Coordinates of C-alpha atoms in Angstrom, one line a residue:
M1 CA 32.0 13.7 12.0
E2 CA 31.7 13.0 8.3
T3 CA 28.6 11.3 6.9
A4 CA 29.4 8.3 4.7
V5 CA 28.3 8.9 1.1
T6 CA 26.8 5.9 -0.7
T7 CA 27.5 5.7 -4.4
P8 CA 24.2 4.9 -6.2
L9 CA 24.2 1.5 -7.8
L10 CA 22.2 2.9 -10.7
V11 CA 22.0 6.4 -12.2
M12 CA 19.9 7.2 -15.2
R13 CA 20.3 10.9 -16.0
G14 CA 18.4 13.0 -18.6
I15 CA 16.8 10.0 -20.3
T16 CA 14.7 11.1 -23.3
K17 CA 12.8 8.9 -25.7
D18 CA 10.6 9.9 -28.7
Y19 CA 8.1 7.9 -30.7
P20 CA 6.2 9.1 -33.7
G21 CA 3.9 11.8 -32.5
V22 CA 4.7 11.5 -28.8
R23 CA 7.6 12.1 -26.3
A24 CA 7.5 9.1 -24.0
L25 CA 10.3 10.3 -21.7
D26 CA 11.5 13.9 -21.2
A27 CA 14.9 14.3 -19.5
V28 CA 14.0 11.8 -16.7
T29 CA 16.5 11.1 -13.9
L30 CA 16.4 8.0 -11.6
E31 CA 18.9 7.0 -8.9
V32 CA 18.8 3.6 -7.1
L33 CA 21.0 2.9 -4.0
P34 CA 22.7 -0.5 -3.3
G35 CA 20.3 -2.8 -1.4
E36 CA 17.3 -0.5 -1.9
V37 CA 13.8 -1.3 -2.9
H38 CA 12.9 1.7 -5.1
A39 CA 9.2 2.1 -6.1
L40 CA 8.5 3.6 -9.5
V41 CA 4.9 4.8 -10.0
G42 CA 2.8 6.9 -12.3
E43 CA -0.4 6.6 -14.4
N44 CA -0.5 4.4 -17.4
G45 CA 1.4 6.1 -20.2
A46 CA 3.6 8.0 -17.7
G47 CA 6.8 6.4 -19.1
K48 CA 7.6 3.8 -16.4
S49 CA 7.8 0.8 -18.7
T50 CA 9.7 2.7 -21.4
L51 CA 12.3 3.8 -18.9
M52 CA 12.7 0.3 -17.7
K53 CA 12.9 -1.1 -21.2
I54 CA 15.8 1.3 -21.9
L55 CA 17.5 0.0 -18.7
A56 CA 16.9 -3.6 -19.8
G57 CA 18.4 -2.9 -23.3
A58 CA 15.2 -3.6 -25.1
V59 CA 14.7 0.0 -26.3
P60 CA 17.5 2.4 -27.2
L61 CA 17.5 5.8 -25.6
D62 CA 17.6 9.0 -27.7
Q63 CA 19.4 11.2 -25.1
G64 CA 20.8 10.7 -21.6
E65 CA 23.3 8.5 -19.9
I66 CA 23.4 5.5 -17.6
A67 CA 25.9 4.6 -14.9
L68 CA 26.3 1.5 -12.8
A69 CA 28.3 1.7 -9.5
G70 CA 29.7 5.0 -10.8
Q71 CA 30.8 3.7 -14.2
P72 CA 29.2 4.8 -17.4
V73 CA 27.6 1.9 -19.4
H74 CA 26.0 1.5 -22.8
I75 CA 23.2 -1.1 -22.6
T76 CA 22.7 -2.1 -26.2
S77 CA 20.8 -5.3 -25.8
P78 CA 19.0 -7.4 -23.1
Q79 CA 22.0 -9.8 -23.1
R80 CA 24.3 -6.9 -22.3
A81 CA 21.9 -5.9 -19.4
Q82 CA 22.1 -9.4 -18.0
E83 CA 25.9 -9.3 -18.3
L84 CA 25.9 -6.1 -16.2
G85 CA 23.7 -7.8 -13.5
I86 CA 20.3 -6.3 -14.5
S87 CA 17.3 -8.6 -14.6
M88 CA 13.8 -7.6 -15.8
I89 CA 10.4 -9.1 -15.0
Y90 CA 8.1 -7.6 -17.5
Q91 CA 4.4 -7.0 -16.9
E92 CA 3.6 -9.0 -20.0
F93 CA 5.3 -12.4 -19.8
N94 CA 8.3 -13.5 -21.8
L95 CA 7.9 -17.3 -21.5
V96 CA 8.1 -20.0 -24.2
P97 CA 4.6 -21.6 -23.9
Y98 CA 5.5 -25.2 -24.8
L99 CA 8.7 -25.5 -22.7
S100 CA 8.5 -26.7 -19.1
V101 CA 8.7 -24.6 -16.0
A102 CA 12.3 -25.6 -15.4
E103 CA 13.4 -25.0 -19.0
N104 CA 11.8 -21.5 -19.0
I105 CA 13.6 -20.6 -15.7
Y106 CA 17.0 -21.5 -17.2
L107 CA 16.3 -20.8 -20.9
G108 CA 19.6 -20.0 -22.6
R109 CA 21.6 -20.7 -19.4
E110 CA 21.0 -24.5 -19.1
P111 CA 23.6 -26.4 -17.1
L112 CA 25.6 -28.6 -19.5
Q113 CA 27.4 -31.9 -19.3
G114 CA 30.8 -31.8 -21.0
G115 CA 29.9 -28.4 -22.4
V116 CA 27.5 -30.1 -24.9
F117 CA 24.5 -31.8 -23.5
V118 CA 21.9 -30.4 -21.0
D119 CA 22.4 -31.7 -17.5
W120 CA 18.7 -32.4 -16.8
R121 CA 19.2 -33.6 -13.3
R122 CA 21.0 -30.4 -12.3
L123 CA 18.5 -28.2 -14.3
Y124 CA 15.5 -29.6 -12.3
S125 CA 17.4 -29.5 -9.0
Q126 CA 18.4 -25.8 -9.5
A127 CA 14.9 -24.9 -10.6
A128 CA 13.4 -26.6 -7.6
A129 CA 15.7 -24.6 -5.3
V130 CA 14.7 -21.3 -6.9
L131 CA 11.0 -22.1 -6.5
A132 CA 11.6 -23.1 -2.9
R133 CA 13.0 -19.6 -2.3
L134 CA 9.6 -18.3 -3.5
G135 CA 7.7 -20.7 -1.4
V136 CA 6.0 -22.1 -4.5
D137 CA 5.3 -25.8 -5.4
L138 CA 5.0 -26.3 -9.2
D139 CA 5.4 -29.3 -11.5
L140 CA 8.8 -28.5 -13.0
R141 CA 8.1 -30.6 -16.1
Q142 CA 4.7 -29.0 -16.9
P143 CA 4.6 -26.7 -20.0
V144 CA 4.0 -23.2 -18.9
N145 CA 1.0 -22.7 -21.2
R146 CA -0.9 -25.1 -18.9
L147 CA -0.3 -22.8 -15.9
S148 CA -2.6 -20.1 -14.6
V149 CA -1.6 -16.5 -15.2
A150 CA -0.6 -16.2 -11.6
H151 CA 1.7 -19.3 -11.8
Q152 CA 3.2 -18.0 -15.0
Q153 CA 4.0 -14.8 -13.1
L154 CA 5.8 -16.8 -10.5
V155 CA 7.9 -18.5 -13.2
E156 CA 8.9 -15.1 -14.5
I157 CA 10.0 -14.1 -11.0
A158 CA 11.9 -17.3 -10.5
K159 CA 13.7 -16.8 -13.8
A160 CA 14.9 -13.4 -12.7
I161 CA 16.0 -14.6 -9.3
S162 CA 18.0 -17.4 -10.8
Q163 CA 20.3 -15.0 -12.6
D164 CA 21.8 -13.7 -9.4
A165 CA 21.3 -10.1 -10.5
K166 CA 22.6 -7.0 -8.7
L167 CA 19.5 -5.1 -9.8
I168 CA 16.0 -6.6 -10.4
V169 CA 13.2 -4.7 -12.0
M170 CA 9.7 -6.0 -11.1
D171 CA 7.0 -4.5 -13.4
E172 CA 3.6 -5.2 -11.7
P173 CA 4.8 -8.5 -10.2
S174 CA 1.8 -8.8 -7.9
A175 CA -1.0 -8.2 -10.4
T176 CA -2.2 -11.8 -10.4
L177 CA -1.0 -13.1 -7.1
T178 CA -3.1 -14.3 -4.1
E179 CA -2.5 -12.9 -0.6
H180 CA -0.4 -16.0 0.3
E181 CA 1.7 -15.7 -2.9
L182 CA 2.0 -12.0 -2.3
A183 CA 3.3 -12.5 1.2
S184 CA 5.9 -14.9 -0.1
L185 CA 7.0 -12.4 -2.7
F186 CA 7.4 -9.6 -0.1
A187 CA 9.4 -12.0 2.1
L188 CA 11.7 -12.7 -0.9
I189 CA 12.1 -9.0 -1.7
R190 CA 13.2 -8.3 1.9
S191 CA 15.7 -11.2 1.8
L192 CA 17.1 -10.0 -1.5
R193 CA 17.5 -6.5 0.0
E194 CA 19.3 -7.9 3.0
A195 CA 21.6 -9.6 0.6
G196 CA 22.5 -6.3 -1.1
V197 CA 20.3 -6.7 -4.2
S198 CA 18.6 -3.5 -5.4
I199 CA 15.0 -3.7 -6.7
I200 CA 13.0 -1.3 -8.8
Y201 CA 9.4 -2.1 -8.0
I202 CA 6.6 -0.9 -10.3
S203 CA 3.0 -1.3 -9.0
H204 CA -0.3 0.4 -9.2
R205 CA -1.3 -1.1 -5.8
L206 CA 0.0 1.7 -3.6
E207 CA -0.4 -0.2 -0.4
E208 CA 2.4 -2.5 -1.6
I209 CA 4.8 0.4 -1.9
F210 CA 4.3 1.3 1.8
S211 CA 4.9 -2.4 2.6
V212 CA 8.2 -3.0 0.8
A213 CA 9.7 0.2 -0.7
D214 CA 12.4 2.5 0.8
R215 CA 11.9 5.4 -1.7
V216 CA 9.5 6.2 -4.4
T217 CA 10.0 8.0 -7.7
V218 CA 6.9 9.5 -9.4
L219 CA 6.5 10.0 -13.2
R220 CA 3.8 12.0 -14.9
D221 CA 3.4 12.4 -18.7
G222 CA 7.0 11.3 -19.3
R223 CA 8.5 13.7 -16.8
L224 CA 10.0 13.3 -13.3
V225 CA 7.7 14.7 -10.6
G226 CA 9.9 13.8 -7.7
T227 CA 11.7 11.2 -5.6
H228 CA 11.0 10.9 -1.8
P229 CA 11.4 8.5 1.1
V230 CA 8.2 6.5 1.4
A231 CA 8.1 7.3 5.1
D232 CA 7.6 11.0 4.2
L233 CA 4.5 10.4 2.1
D234 CA 1.0 9.0 2.5
R235 CA -1.3 7.4 -0.2
E236 CA -3.1 10.7 -1.0
A237 CA 0.2 12.5 -1.5
I238 CA 1.5 9.9 -4.0
I239 CA -1.8 9.9 -5.9
K240 CA -1.8 13.7 -6.1
M241 CA 1.8 13.6 -7.5
M242 CA 0.7 10.9 -10.0
V243 CA -2.4 12.4 -11.4
G244 CA -1.9 16.1 -10.6
R245 CA -5.2 16.2 -8.7
E246 CA -6.8 14.7 -5.6
L247 CA -9.0 11.6 -6.0
V248 CA -11.8 11.2 -3.4
S249 CA -13.7 8.0 -3.8
H250 CA -14.4 5.6 -0.9
R251 CA -17.1 3.5 -2.6
P252 CA -16.9 4.2 -6.4
R253 CA -20.1 2.4 -7.2
A254 CA -23.0 4.6 -8.0
E255 CA -26.5 3.9 -6.8
V256 CA -28.4 2.3 -9.7
A257 CA -31.8 0.7 -9.4
A258 CA -31.6 -2.9 -10.8
G259 CA -34.1 -4.0 -13.4
K260 CA -35.1 -7.4 -14.8
G261 CA -32.6 -10.3 -15.2
V262 CA -30.5 -9.9 -18.3
L263 CA -28.3 -12.9 -17.6
Q264 CA -29.2 -16.2 -15.9
V265 CA -27.0 -19.2 -15.6
R266 CA -28.5 -22.5 -14.4
G267 CA -26.4 -25.6 -13.3
L268 CA -23.4 -24.6 -15.4
S269 CA -20.6 -27.2 -15.5
G270 CA -17.5 -27.7 -17.5
G271 CA -13.8 -28.3 -16.7
I272 CA -13.4 -27.5 -13.0
V273 CA -16.7 -25.6 -12.8
R274 CA -19.5 -27.6 -11.2
D275 CA -23.2 -26.7 -11.0
V276 CA -22.9 -22.9 -10.9
S277 CA -26.1 -20.9 -11.0
L278 CA -26.3 -17.1 -10.9
E279 CA -28.2 -14.1 -12.1
V280 CA -27.3 -10.6 -13.2
R281 CA -30.0 -8.0 -13.5
A282 CA -30.1 -4.9 -15.7
G283 CA -28.2 -2.0 -14.1
E284 CA -26.4 -4.4 -11.6
I285 CA -22.8 -5.2 -11.0
V286 CA -22.3 -8.7 -9.6
G287 CA -18.8 -9.4 -8.3
L288 CA -17.3 -12.9 -8.7
T289 CA -14.3 -13.5 -6.5
G290 CA -12.3 -16.3 -4.9
L291 CA -8.7 -17.6 -4.9
V292 CA -6.6 -18.2 -8.0
G293 CA -7.7 -21.5 -9.5
A294 CA -11.2 -21.4 -8.0
G295 CA -12.9 -21.3 -11.4
R296 CA -13.9 -17.7 -11.8
T297 CA -12.5 -17.1 -15.3
E298 CA -13.7 -20.6 -16.3
V299 CA -17.3 -19.6 -15.5
A300 CA -17.0 -16.5 -17.8
R301 CA -15.4 -18.6 -20.6
L302 CA -18.3 -21.2 -20.3
I303 CA -20.9 -18.5 -20.5
F304 CA -19.2 -16.9 -23.5
G305 CA -18.8 -20.1 -25.4
A306 CA -15.0 -20.0 -25.3
D307 CA -14.9 -23.4 -23.5
P308 CA -17.3 -26.3 -24.1
R309 CA -20.2 -26.6 -21.7
E310 CA -20.8 -30.1 -20.2
A311 CA -24.1 -29.2 -18.5
G312 CA -26.4 -26.2 -17.7
E313 CA -28.1 -23.5 -19.7
V314 CA -27.7 -19.7 -20.2
L315 CA -30.6 -17.3 -20.5
V316 CA -30.4 -13.7 -21.9
E317 CA -33.3 -11.5 -21.0
G318 CA -35.3 -14.6 -19.9
R319 CA -34.7 -16.5 -23.1
V320 CA -32.6 -19.7 -23.3
V321 CA -29.8 -19.2 -25.8
D322 CA -27.6 -21.7 -27.5
I323 CA -24.0 -20.5 -27.1
R324 CA -21.4 -22.7 -28.6
S325 CA -18.8 -20.1 -29.6
P326 CA -17.8 -16.5 -28.8
H327 CA -19.6 -15.5 -32.1
D328 CA -22.8 -16.9 -30.7
A329 CA -22.3 -15.0 -27.4
I330 CA -21.7 -11.7 -29.2
R331 CA -24.8 -12.3 -31.4
C332 CA -26.8 -12.8 -28.1
G333 CA -25.6 -9.5 -26.7
I334 CA -22.8 -10.8 -24.4
G335 CA -19.3 -9.2 -24.4
F336 CA -16.2 -10.5 -22.6
V337 CA -13.3 -8.2 -21.4
T338 CA -10.7 -10.9 -20.9
E339 CA -8.0 -10.9 -18.2
D340 CA -5.1 -11.4 -20.7
R341 CA -5.7 -8.4 -23.0
K342 CA -2.7 -9.1 -25.2
A343 CA -3.3 -12.8 -25.9
Q344 CA -7.1 -12.7 -26.0
G345 CA -8.4 -9.2 -26.0
L346 CA -6.5 -7.5 -28.8
V347 CA -4.8 -8.1 -32.2
L348 CA -1.5 -6.5 -31.3
G349 CA -0.4 -5.8 -34.9
M350 CA -3.6 -4.0 -35.8
T351 CA -4.4 -0.4 -35.2
V352 CA -6.6 1.2 -32.5
R353 CA -9.3 1.8 -35.2
E354 CA -9.2 -1.9 -36.4
N355 CA -9.3 -3.3 -32.8
V356 CA -12.2 -1.1 -31.7
T357 CA -14.5 -2.1 -34.5
L358 CA -13.4 -5.7 -34.8
A359 CA -16.2 -7.4 -32.8
N360 CA -19.0 -5.6 -34.6
L361 CA -17.9 -5.1 -38.2
D362 CA -21.3 -6.2 -39.6
L363 CA -22.7 -2.9 -38.4
L364 CA -20.2 -1.0 -40.5
A365 CA -20.3 -3.3 -43.5
P366 CA -23.9 -4.1 -44.3
W367 CA -23.0 -4.9 -47.9
G368 CA -19.6 -6.4 -47.3
F369 CA -17.6 -3.2 -47.5
V370 CA -16.6 -1.3 -44.4
R371 CA -17.8 2.3 -44.4
R372 CA -14.5 4.0 -43.4
Q373 CA -15.9 7.4 -42.6
M374 CA -18.5 6.0 -40.2
E375 CA -15.8 3.7 -38.7
R376 CA -13.5 6.7 -38.0
Q377 CA -16.3 8.7 -36.4
V378 CA -17.1 5.7 -34.1
V379 CA -13.5 5.2 -33.1
A380 CA -12.8 9.0 -32.6
K381 CA -15.8 9.1 -30.2
S382 CA -14.4 6.1 -28.3
V383 CA -10.9 7.6 -28.1
D384 CA -12.4 10.8 -26.7
E385 CA -14.9 9.3 -24.2
L386 CA -12.4 6.8 -22.8
H387 CA -9.5 9.2 -22.8
I388 CA -7.3 6.7 -24.8
R389 CA -3.8 8.2 -25.0
T390 CA -2.7 7.5 -28.6
P391 CA -1.1 9.8 -31.2
S392 CA -3.9 8.7 -33.6
M393 CA -6.4 6.0 -34.2
E394 CA -4.0 4.5 -36.8
Q395 CA -1.4 3.8 -34.0
V396 CA -0.7 0.0 -33.7
V397 CA -2.0 -1.1 -30.3
H398 CA 1.2 -2.9 -29.5
N399 CA 2.8 0.5 -29.0
L400 CA 0.3 1.7 -26.4
S401 CA 0.8 1.4 -22.6
G402 CA -1.0 -1.4 -20.8
G403 CA -3.7 0.9 -19.4
N404 CA -4.5 2.3 -22.8
Q405 CA -4.6 -1.1 -24.4
Q406 CA -7.2 -2.0 -21.7
K407 CA -9.3 1.0 -22.7
V408 CA -9.1 -0.2 -26.4
V409 CA -10.5 -3.5 -25.3
L410 CA -13.3 -1.8 -23.4
A411 CA -14.1 0.4 -26.5
K412 CA -14.4 -2.7 -28.6
W413 CA -17.0 -4.2 -26.4
L414 CA -18.9 -1.0 -25.9
F415 CA -19.2 -0.8 -29.7
T416 CA -21.1 -4.1 -29.7
Q417 CA -23.7 -2.5 -27.5
S418 CA -23.9 -5.7 -25.4
K419 CA -26.7 -6.2 -22.9
V420 CA -24.3 -8.2 -20.6
L421 CA -20.6 -7.6 -20.1
L422 CA -18.3 -10.1 -18.4
F423 CA -15.3 -8.1 -16.9
D424 CA -12.4 -10.4 -16.0
E425 CA -9.9 -8.4 -13.8
P426 CA -10.9 -5.1 -15.5
T427 CA -8.3 -3.0 -13.7
R428 CA -5.4 -5.4 -13.7
G429 CA -2.2 -3.3 -14.1
I430 CA -4.2 -0.1 -14.2
D431 CA -3.2 3.0 -12.3
V432 CA -5.5 4.7 -9.8
G433 CA -6.5 7.5 -12.2
A434 CA -7.5 5.0 -15.0
K435 CA -9.3 2.9 -12.4
E436 CA -11.5 5.8 -11.5
E437 CA -12.3 6.3 -15.2
I438 CA -13.1 2.6 -15.7
Y439 CA -15.3 2.6 -12.6
A440 CA -17.1 5.7 -13.9
L441 CA -17.6 3.9 -17.2
M442 CA -19.0 0.8 -15.5
N443 CA -21.4 3.1 -13.5
A444 CA -22.5 4.7 -16.8
L445 CA -23.1 1.3 -18.4
T446 CA -25.3 0.1 -15.5
R447 CA -27.3 3.4 -15.7
A448 CA -27.9 2.5 -19.3
G449 CA -29.3 -0.9 -18.3
V450 CA -26.3 -3.1 -18.9
G451 CA -25.7 -6.0 -16.5
I452 CA -22.1 -6.6 -15.5
L453 CA -20.5 -9.7 -14.1
M454 CA -17.1 -8.5 -12.7
I455 CA -14.4 -11.1 -11.8
T456 CA -11.8 -9.6 -9.5
S457 CA -9.0 -10.7 -7.2
E458 CA -8.9 -7.3 -5.5
L459 CA -11.2 -7.5 -2.5
P460 CA -11.5 -3.7 -2.1
E461 CA -12.6 -3.5 -5.7
A462 CA -15.2 -6.3 -5.2
L463 CA -16.5 -4.5 -2.1
G464 CA -16.4 -1.0 -3.6
M465 CA -18.0 -1.8 -7.0
S466 CA -20.4 -4.8 -6.4
D467 CA -24.1 -4.8 -5.7
R468 CA -23.8 -8.4 -4.7
I469 CA -20.7 -10.6 -4.3
L470 CA -20.5 -14.3 -5.3
V471 CA -17.6 -16.3 -3.8
M472 CA -16.1 -19.4 -5.5
H473 CA -14.2 -22.3 -4.0
E474 CA -12.9 -25.2 -6.0
G475 CA -15.2 -24.7 -9.0
R476 CA -18.4 -24.2 -7.0
L477 CA -20.2 -21.1 -5.6
A478 CA -19.5 -21.0 -1.9
A479 CA -21.6 -18.0 -0.9
E480 CA -23.6 -15.0 -2.1
L481 CA -23.1 -11.8 0.0
G482 CA -25.1 -8.6 0.0
P483 CA -23.4 -5.2 0.5
E484 CA -24.4 -5.1 4.2
E485 CA -22.8 -8.5 5.1
A486 CA -19.8 -8.5 2.8
T487 CA -16.4 -7.9 4.4
Q488 CA -12.9 -8.9 3.3
E489 CA -12.8 -11.4 6.2
R490 CA -16.1 -13.1 5.3
I491 CA -15.1 -13.3 1.6
M492 CA -11.8 -15.0 2.5
H493 CA -13.6 -17.3 4.9
Y494 CA -15.7 -18.7 2.1
A495 CA -13.0 -18.5 -0.6
T496 CA -10.7 -20.7 1.5
G497 CA -13.4 -23.4 2.0
G498 CA -14.8 -22.2 5.3
G499 CA -18.4 -23.0 4.3
K500 CA -21.6 -21.3 5.4

């Protein structure tokens, strides 16, 4: 009896891509079957996003070939990719900030009346139907710049689904989603697979791969390591393929004796935040968690002076400080690693060198002129210590992978020699190997006496890295949990309004 041979929906063969000073992809091959969820994993800088940008027509390949349903294709632009039935959800959003949710979903494909005027009734009706498939309730007329990062992610997903694609690429689609939103996303992926749609799923959260993927392809340093059925692998095997070594870390937090309070917040209010009081001691990591929209990031922005404070006071090393702007916060010894590194953490058109020293230029320019040799020495040390993968310190940060961009943000705040660091989702979109490096860095900072307030949506991260955990619900602190009493179940109990 003959076995039926399934023609792959997609074949990318021998894909090679060079950038100045670095080979991003080296003869990579990827095959995706019809109706398959195919995971694509690897460390930051492994080449995942570059491979997908080539597929999406955003980046030209240097060598190799692409075939869809057995037919060779030349994907010369994103428009051509859409015509071929390929839809891409990028890790960094491609939304028009001041257009509404519905307008972004159907941007460039608006239903028309008489071939001229936008049929607004049909536009909103179709957008509502797409969001209903996701199990999401959003105001269709609200500009997307007023949405949370998680809700913007859902708009991106809705936009891709609305195109009725044969192949959807999802680059870190779950990075900002709550457990409920994630469950809805997985249900949608399964329904798309049943309908014959193929999905390439990129994620650093390996547990997701075992939940939704059929096969997994691993890249390392721009090369193909292998493709295997997910059922044949476990988490440790995938990690070893990704990083070339075994990672053994159950609780990555090092034991560090806490000192005196370096940050105190009393009765902080502003926006949705109401009467928040907390303390972070020298050498301590305090986790701040809760559901999306609970006010976690808003607390950090109020402390840092990025948003106006309505009430409350901030103390650094026991002294009340008047923080009305980020400049004031930096002067007081507070640094802020923001969640959205591209919009708020980096100047994308500037080099690695310029970004690293940007927040503390006064140190390098005591007489108004930057001492370039000293600056290069500082940046070279940061690149080496944080293992930033860049051809040179003169590389524009826009050209770096997401994980390496995050390391540049960290290098910038380390150069300020802050006493207090506010980390907002420090490992969002970061692979397991880079996570280990960032955790090691956080441990080293606390050993040096720095106090860290770490905002995170990942409960394993909160449990594994925090000395104490603060849980927020609807703008208020709902609970404080020590390491002995903290569990995922208890955190979710308080985060969902369960009370004490």
